mmCIF file of C-alpha atoms in Angstrom:
data_model
loop_
_atom_site.group_PDB
_atom_site.id
_atom_site.type_symbol
_atom_site.label_atom_id
_atom_site.label_comp_id
_atom_site.label_asym_id
_atom_site.label_seq_id
_atom_site.Cartn_x
_atom_site.Cartn_y
_atom_site.Cartn_z
ATOM 1 C CA GLN J 14 18.524 2.108 -18.888
ATOM 2 C CA ASP J 15 20.849 4.607 -17.271
ATOM 3 C CA ASP J 16 23.926 3.085 -15.664
ATOM 4 C CA ASP J 17 24.442 5.853 -13.104
ATOM 5 C CA ASP J 18 22.845 8.933 -11.561
ATOM 6 C CA ASP J 19 24.947 11.469 -13.473
ATOM 7 C CA ILE J 20 22.544 13.393 -15.710
ATOM 8 C CA THR J 21 25.422 15.258 -17.394
ATOM 9 C CA ASN J 22 26.810 12.253 -19.249
ATOM 10 C CA GLY J 23 24.039 12.028 -21.795
ATOM 11 C CA SER J 24 22.638 8.695 -20.655
ATOM 12 C CA ALA J 25 19.982 9.736 -18.165
ATOM 13 C CA ASN J 26 16.822 7.701 -18.687
ATOM 14 C CA ALA J 27 13.603 9.660 -19.044
ATOM 15 C CA LEU J 28 10.207 9.134 -20.655
ATOM 16 C CA THR J 29 7.423 11.634 -21.306
ATOM 17 C CA ILE J 30 4.017 10.481 -22.593
ATOM 18 C CA TYR J 31 1.400 12.693 -24.215
ATOM 19 C CA ALA J 32 -2.143 11.811 -25.254
ATOM 20 C CA GLN J 33 -1.968 13.674 -28.615
ATOM 21 C CA SER J 34 -5.769 13.891 -28.441
ATOM 22 C CA THR J 35 -8.554 14.243 -25.882
ATOM 23 C CA ASP J 36 -10.845 11.986 -27.929
ATOM 24 C CA LYS J 37 -10.759 8.493 -26.406
ATOM 25 C CA SER J 38 -11.162 6.905 -29.823
ATOM 26 C CA THR J 39 -8.046 8.574 -31.192
ATOM 27 C CA MET J 40 -5.902 9.358 -28.156
ATOM 28 C CA GLY J 41 -2.546 7.646 -27.855
ATOM 29 C CA LYS J 42 -2.264 4.296 -26.091
ATOM 30 C CA LEU J 43 0.704 2.504 -24.589
ATOM 31 C CA ILE J 44 0.035 -1.115 -23.603
ATOM 32 C CA ALA J 45 3.065 -2.952 -22.203
ATOM 33 C CA THR J 46 3.279 -6.450 -20.699
ATOM 34 C CA GLY J 47 6.420 -7.857 -19.106
ATOM 35 C CA ALA J 48 7.757 -11.336 -19.746
ATOM 36 C CA LYS J 49 6.954 -14.023 -17.182
ATOM 37 C CA ARG J 50 9.198 -13.642 -14.107
ATOM 38 C CA ASP J 51 11.011 -10.771 -15.786
ATOM 39 C CA ASN J 52 13.647 -8.920 -13.729
ATOM 40 C CA ASN J 53 13.028 -5.687 -15.593
ATOM 41 C CA ALA J 54 10.304 -3.182 -14.941
ATOM 42 C CA VAL J 55 7.671 -3.111 -17.646
ATOM 43 C CA ILE J 56 8.187 0.655 -17.912
ATOM 44 C CA GLY J 57 11.290 1.877 -16.100
ATOM 45 C CA GLY J 58 14.503 0.359 -14.769
ATOM 46 C CA ASN J 59 16.276 -2.835 -15.767
ATOM 47 C CA GLY J 60 17.086 -5.717 -13.447
ATOM 48 C CA GLY J 61 20.619 -5.827 -12.051
ATOM 49 C CA ASN J 62 23.019 -8.484 -10.769
ATOM 50 C CA SER J 63 23.582 -6.412 -7.634
ATOM 51 C CA TYR J 64 21.241 -3.429 -7.611
ATOM 52 C CA GLY J 65 18.086 -2.942 -9.616
ATOM 53 C CA GLY J 66 17.973 -0.058 -12.038
ATOM 54 C CA SER J 67 16.179 3.075 -10.913
ATOM 55 C CA CYS J 68 13.196 4.172 -12.928
ATOM 56 C CA GLY J 69 14.695 7.550 -13.824
ATOM 57 C CA THR J 70 12.097 10.184 -14.710
ATOM 58 C CA ILE J 71 8.658 9.377 -16.113
ATOM 59 C CA ILE J 72 6.048 12.038 -16.862
ATOM 60 C CA ILE J 73 2.583 11.028 -18.067
ATOM 61 C CA ASN J 74 0.515 13.934 -19.357
ATOM 62 C CA GLY J 75 -2.326 11.971 -20.936
ATOM 63 C CA GLY J 76 -3.373 8.995 -22.983
ATOM 64 C CA THR J 77 -4.038 5.432 -21.947
ATOM 65 C CA VAL J 78 -1.129 3.630 -20.288
ATOM 66 C CA THR J 79 -1.467 -0.013 -19.245
ATOM 67 C CA ALA J 80 1.513 -1.815 -17.701
ATOM 68 C CA THR J 81 1.174 -5.423 -16.511
ATOM 69 C CA SER J 82 3.903 -7.438 -14.790
ATOM 70 C CA THR J 83 4.084 -10.941 -13.341
ATOM 71 C CA GLY J 84 7.802 -10.567 -12.618
ATOM 72 C CA TYR J 85 10.156 -9.000 -10.122
ATOM 73 C CA GLY J 86 10.447 -5.480 -11.474
ATOM 74 C CA ALA J 87 7.730 -2.899 -10.976
ATOM 75 C CA ALA J 88 4.992 -2.413 -13.544
ATOM 76 C CA ILE J 89 6.037 1.246 -13.655
ATOM 77 C CA GLY J 90 9.206 1.954 -11.693
ATOM 78 C CA GLY J 91 12.371 0.145 -10.615
ATOM 79 C CA GLY J 92 13.876 -3.178 -11.661
ATOM 80 C CA TYR J 93 14.860 -6.236 -9.607
ATOM 81 C CA GLY J 94 18.178 -6.319 -7.732
ATOM 82 C CA ILE J 95 19.878 -9.263 -6.006
ATOM 83 C CA PHE J 96 20.840 -6.985 -3.107
ATOM 84 C CA THR J 97 18.402 -4.073 -3.423
ATOM 85 C CA GLY J 98 15.530 -3.427 -5.799
ATOM 86 C CA GLY J 99 15.574 -0.321 -7.948
ATOM 87 C CA SER J 100 13.679 2.722 -6.722
ATOM 88 C CA GLY J 101 10.680 4.233 -8.428
ATOM 89 C CA GLY J 102 12.781 7.251 -9.412
ATOM 90 C CA THR J 103 10.662 10.304 -10.163
ATOM 91 C CA ILE J 104 7.191 9.568 -11.532
ATOM 92 C CA THR J 105 4.721 12.362 -12.244
ATOM 93 C CA ILE J 106 1.195 11.758 -13.524
ATOM 94 C CA ASN J 107 -0.625 14.863 -14.742
ATOM 95 C CA GLY J 108 -3.434 13.170 -16.622
ATOM 96 C CA GLY J 109 -4.506 10.154 -18.618
ATOM 97 C CA ASN J 110 -5.826 6.713 -17.740
ATOM 98 C CA ILE J 111 -3.156 4.616 -16.060
ATOM 99 C CA ASN J 112 -3.515 0.985 -14.991
ATOM 100 C CA ALA J 113 -0.427 -0.625 -13.468
ATOM 101 C CA SER J 114 -0.491 -4.097 -11.879
ATOM 102 C CA ASN J 115 2.168 -6.413 -10.506
ATOM 103 C CA GLN J 116 2.666 -9.397 -8.219
ATOM 104 C CA ILE J 117 6.107 -8.979 -6.644
ATOM 105 C CA GLY J 118 7.350 -5.498 -7.457
ATOM 106 C CA ALA J 119 5.123 -2.495 -6.909
ATOM 107 C CA GLY J 120 2.356 -1.519 -9.274
ATOM 108 C CA ILE J 121 3.927 1.951 -9.374
ATOM 109 C CA GLY J 122 7.217 2.346 -7.481
ATOM 110 C CA GLY J 123 10.055 0.068 -6.400
ATOM 111 C CA GLY J 124 11.237 -3.273 -7.737
ATOM 112 C CA GLU J 125 11.771 -6.447 -5.716
ATOM 113 C CA GLY J 126 15.074 -7.007 -3.922
ATOM 114 C CA GLY J 127 16.742 -10.226 -2.818
ATOM 115 C CA GLY J 128 17.778 -8.221 0.257
ATOM 116 C CA ASP J 129 15.777 -5.006 0.473
ATOM 117 C CA GLY J 130 12.886 -3.972 -1.728
ATOM 118 C CA GLY J 131 13.212 -0.840 -3.799
ATOM 119 C CA SER J 132 11.857 2.420 -2.445
ATOM 120 C CA GLY J 133 8.830 3.969 -4.069
ATOM 121 C CA GLY J 134 10.948 6.988 -4.983
ATOM 122 C CA GLU J 135 9.168 10.280 -5.611
ATOM 123 C CA ILE J 136 5.662 9.774 -6.979
ATOM 124 C CA THR J 137 3.350 12.720 -7.667
ATOM 125 C CA ILE J 138 -0.205 12.430 -9.008
ATOM 126 C CA ASN J 139 -1.768 15.707 -10.106
ATOM 127 C CA GLY J 140 -4.643 14.399 -12.181
ATOM 128 C CA GLY J 141 -6.007 11.644 -14.365
ATOM 129 C CA SER J 142 -7.333 8.222 -13.405
ATOM 130 C CA VAL J 143 -4.858 5.870 -11.743
ATOM 131 C CA ILE J 144 -5.471 2.217 -10.863
ATOM 132 C CA ALA J 145 -2.453 0.558 -9.232
ATOM 133 C CA THR J 146 -2.419 -3.011 -7.917
ATOM 134 C CA GLY J 147 0.295 -4.897 -6.044
ATOM 135 C CA VAL J 148 0.362 -8.313 -4.384
ATOM 136 C CA ASN J 149 3.670 -8.515 -2.506
ATOM 137 C CA GLY J 150 4.743 -5.082 -3.641
ATOM 138 C CA ALA J 151 2.664 -2.040 -2.749
ATOM 139 C CA GLY J 152 0.006 -0.786 -5.119
ATOM 140 C CA ILE J 153 1.861 2.538 -5.042
ATOM 141 C CA GLY J 154 5.177 2.601 -3.175
ATOM 142 C CA GLY J 155 7.829 0.055 -2.209
ATOM 143 C CA GLY J 156 8.658 -3.299 -3.752
ATOM 144 C CA GLN J 157 8.857 -6.620 -1.915
ATOM 145 C CA GLY J 158 12.106 -7.394 -0.103
ATOM 146 C CA ASP J 159 13.198 -10.872 0.958
ATOM 147 C CA ARG J 160 14.652 -9.218 4.076
ATOM 148 C CA ASP J 161 12.934 -5.826 4.317
ATOM 149 C CA GLY J 162 10.190 -4.434 2.133
ATOM 150 C CA GLY J 163 10.913 -1.206 0.305
ATOM 151 C CA SER J 164 9.742 2.024 1.872
ATOM 152 C CA GLY J 165 6.907 3.948 0.316
ATOM 153 C CA GLY J 166 9.181 6.850 -0.571
ATOM 154 C CA GLU J 167 7.597 10.258 -1.053
ATOM 155 C CA ILE J 168 4.067 9.987 -2.445
ATOM 156 C CA THR J 169 2.006 13.115 -3.133
ATOM 157 C CA ILE J 170 -1.563 13.082 -4.473
ATOM 158 C CA ASN J 171 -2.847 16.521 -5.453
ATOM 159 C CA GLY J 172 -5.777 15.491 -7.605
ATOM 160 C CA GLY J 173 -7.276 12.934 -9.946
ATOM 161 C CA SER J 174 -8.888 9.592 -9.160
ATOM 162 C CA VAL J 175 -6.648 7.034 -7.460
ATOM 163 C CA ILE J 176 -7.533 3.421 -6.666
ATOM 164 C CA ALA J 177 -4.642 1.555 -5.057
ATOM 165 C CA THR J 178 -4.831 -2.055 -3.912
ATOM 166 C CA GLY J 179 -2.298 -4.047 -1.898
ATOM 167 C CA VAL J 180 -2.629 -7.650 -0.750
ATOM 168 C CA ASN J 181 0.497 -8.475 1.274
ATOM 169 C CA GLY J 182 2.104 -5.098 0.642
ATOM 170 C CA ALA J 183 0.453 -1.784 1.442
ATOM 171 C CA ALA J 184 -2.080 -0.238 -0.886
ATOM 172 C CA ILE J 185 -0.080 2.997 -0.645
ATOM 173 C CA GLY J 186 3.219 2.713 1.213
ATOM 174 C CA GLY J 187 5.775 -0.022 1.887
ATOM 175 C CA GLY J 188 6.258 -3.415 0.286
ATOM 176 C CA TYR J 189 5.992 -6.836 1.907
ATOM 177 C CA SER J 190 8.922 -8.075 4.020
ATOM 178 C CA GLY J 191 9.918 -11.715 3.601
ATOM 179 C CA GLY J 192 9.920 -14.376 0.903
ATOM 180 C CA VAL J 193 7.256 -14.706 -1.723
ATOM 181 C CA ALA J 194 3.956 -14.968 0.116
ATOM 182 C CA ALA J 195 0.941 -16.830 -1.140
ATOM 183 C CA ALA J 196 -1.145 -14.368 -3.088
ATOM 184 C CA ALA J 197 -4.630 -13.866 -1.761
ATOM 185 C CA ALA J 198 -7.420 -12.381 -3.788
ATOM 186 C CA PRO J 199 -7.622 -8.598 -3.315
ATOM 187 C CA THR J 200 -10.508 -7.461 -1.192
ATOM 188 C CA ALA J 201 -12.242 -4.136 -0.957
ATOM 189 C CA ALA J 202 -10.645 -3.610 2.440
ATOM 190 C CA ALA J 203 -7.191 -4.120 0.954
ATOM 191 C CA ALA J 204 -7.652 -1.048 -1.199
ATOM 192 C CA ALA J 205 -7.912 1.200 1.826
ATOM 193 C CA LYS J 206 -4.877 2.832 3.395
ATOM 194 C CA SER J 207 -5.559 0.957 6.624
ATOM 195 C CA PRO J 208 -7.103 -2.441 5.794
ATOM 196 C CA LEU J 209 -7.405 -3.620 9.386
ATOM 197 C CA PRO J 210 -10.571 -2.750 11.309
ATOM 198 C CA ALA J 211 -10.223 -0.452 14.257
ATOM 199 C CA ALA J 212 -9.651 -2.164 17.574
ATOM 200 C CA PRO J 213 -12.782 -2.239 19.751
ATOM 201 C CA SER J 214 -12.921 0.267 22.556
ATOM 202 C CA PRO J 215 -12.254 -1.230 26.001
ATOM 203 C CA PRO J 216 -15.299 -1.506 28.276
ATOM 204 C CA PRO J 217 -15.764 1.423 30.614
ATOM 205 C CA VAL J 218 -14.357 1.028 34.105
ATOM 206 C CA VAL J 219 -17.034 1.456 36.735
ATOM 207 C CA THR J 220 -15.829 2.302 40.238
ATOM 208 C CA VAL J 221 -18.200 1.491 43.108
ATOM 209 C CA PRO J 222 -17.368 3.317 46.371
ATOM 210 C CA ARG J 223 -16.867 0.998 49.315
ATOM 211 C CA ALA J 224 -19.405 1.491 52.151
ATOM 212 C CA SER J 225 -18.102 2.575 55.538
ATOM 213 C CA ALA J 226 -18.478 0.353 58.593
ATOM 214 C CA ALA J 227 -21.163 2.705 60.022
ATOM 215 C CA ASP J 228 -23.172 2.590 56.764
ATOM 216 C CA THR J 229 -22.973 -1.213 56.703
ATOM 217 C CA ALA J 230 -24.228 -1.512 60.307
ATOM 218 C CA ALA J 231 -27.103 0.882 59.618
ATOM 219 C CA SER J 232 -28.104 -1.099 56.570
ATOM 220 C CA LEU J 233 -28.175 -4.376 58.521
ATOM 221 C CA GLN J 234 -30.365 -2.823 61.238
ATOM 222 C CA SER J 235 -32.754 -1.484 58.602
ATOM 223 C CA GLU J 236 -33.085 -4.918 56.975
ATOM 224 C CA ALA J 237 -33.729 -6.602 60.342
ATOM 225 C CA ALA J 238 -36.531 -4.153 61.177
ATOM 226 C CA ALA J 239 -38.220 -4.468 57.797
ATOM 227 C CA PRO J 240 -41.174 -6.877 57.464
ATOM 228 C CA SER J 241 -40.586 -10.159 55.642
ATOM 229 C CA ARG J 242 -41.351 -10.087 51.910
ATOM 230 C CA LEU J 243 -41.545 -13.888 51.608
ATOM 231 C CA PRO J 244 -44.898 -15.732 51.389
ATOM 232 C CA ALA J 245 -46.260 -17.121 54.646
ATOM 233 C CA THR J 246 -45.533 -20.727 53.592
ATOM 234 C CA ALA J 247 -41.858 -20.004 52.851
ATOM 235 C CA THR J 248 -39.111 -20.175 55.392
ATOM 236 C CA ARG J 249 -35.902 -18.329 55.474
#
């Protein structure tokens, strides 16, 4: 964990992952699971007493990467902060099979914050297969904030296969604002960028022109002159 943003002091945090092989049976695998209610990200920044640690720089070029969190930090990204969650830093995915899931922080992106959720940071996906799931945090983007959810940050998808699911947070975008919400089961609609159905179109407005006094009088005279259409036994 880097304690500051100065990359010249030799302590900048960075991680680069390679597959080492294109054969699924021999390619490299990284499977990481966070401790229950952990403040740290599974892969990324540590939790902090005031501010969550930023993720730093993560580059995934290949392999199988599985990160699972039930805590407050992101699965891949920033850690928990009492005031503000850590940001997702700079995350670039060029290839591989990535599965990141979380309940409170983002699947990929920001950690949870006691005040504001962590921003998603700068996330770029150029290829590979990415499955990212969040409950209160976004699938990809901001972490949950007890006051304000973290913003989605800057998210760019240039290629690959991406499946992002959000329940209370966005699938891709900002995290949930407020305390810990009851987790609902993800639905297919939740995986879409806009889970709410489109509002129905209002009914068309039909304007009927009002008849002039002359037209009304002519109509009454025409009705009076017309023969009765009622049966002979009926009375008006």
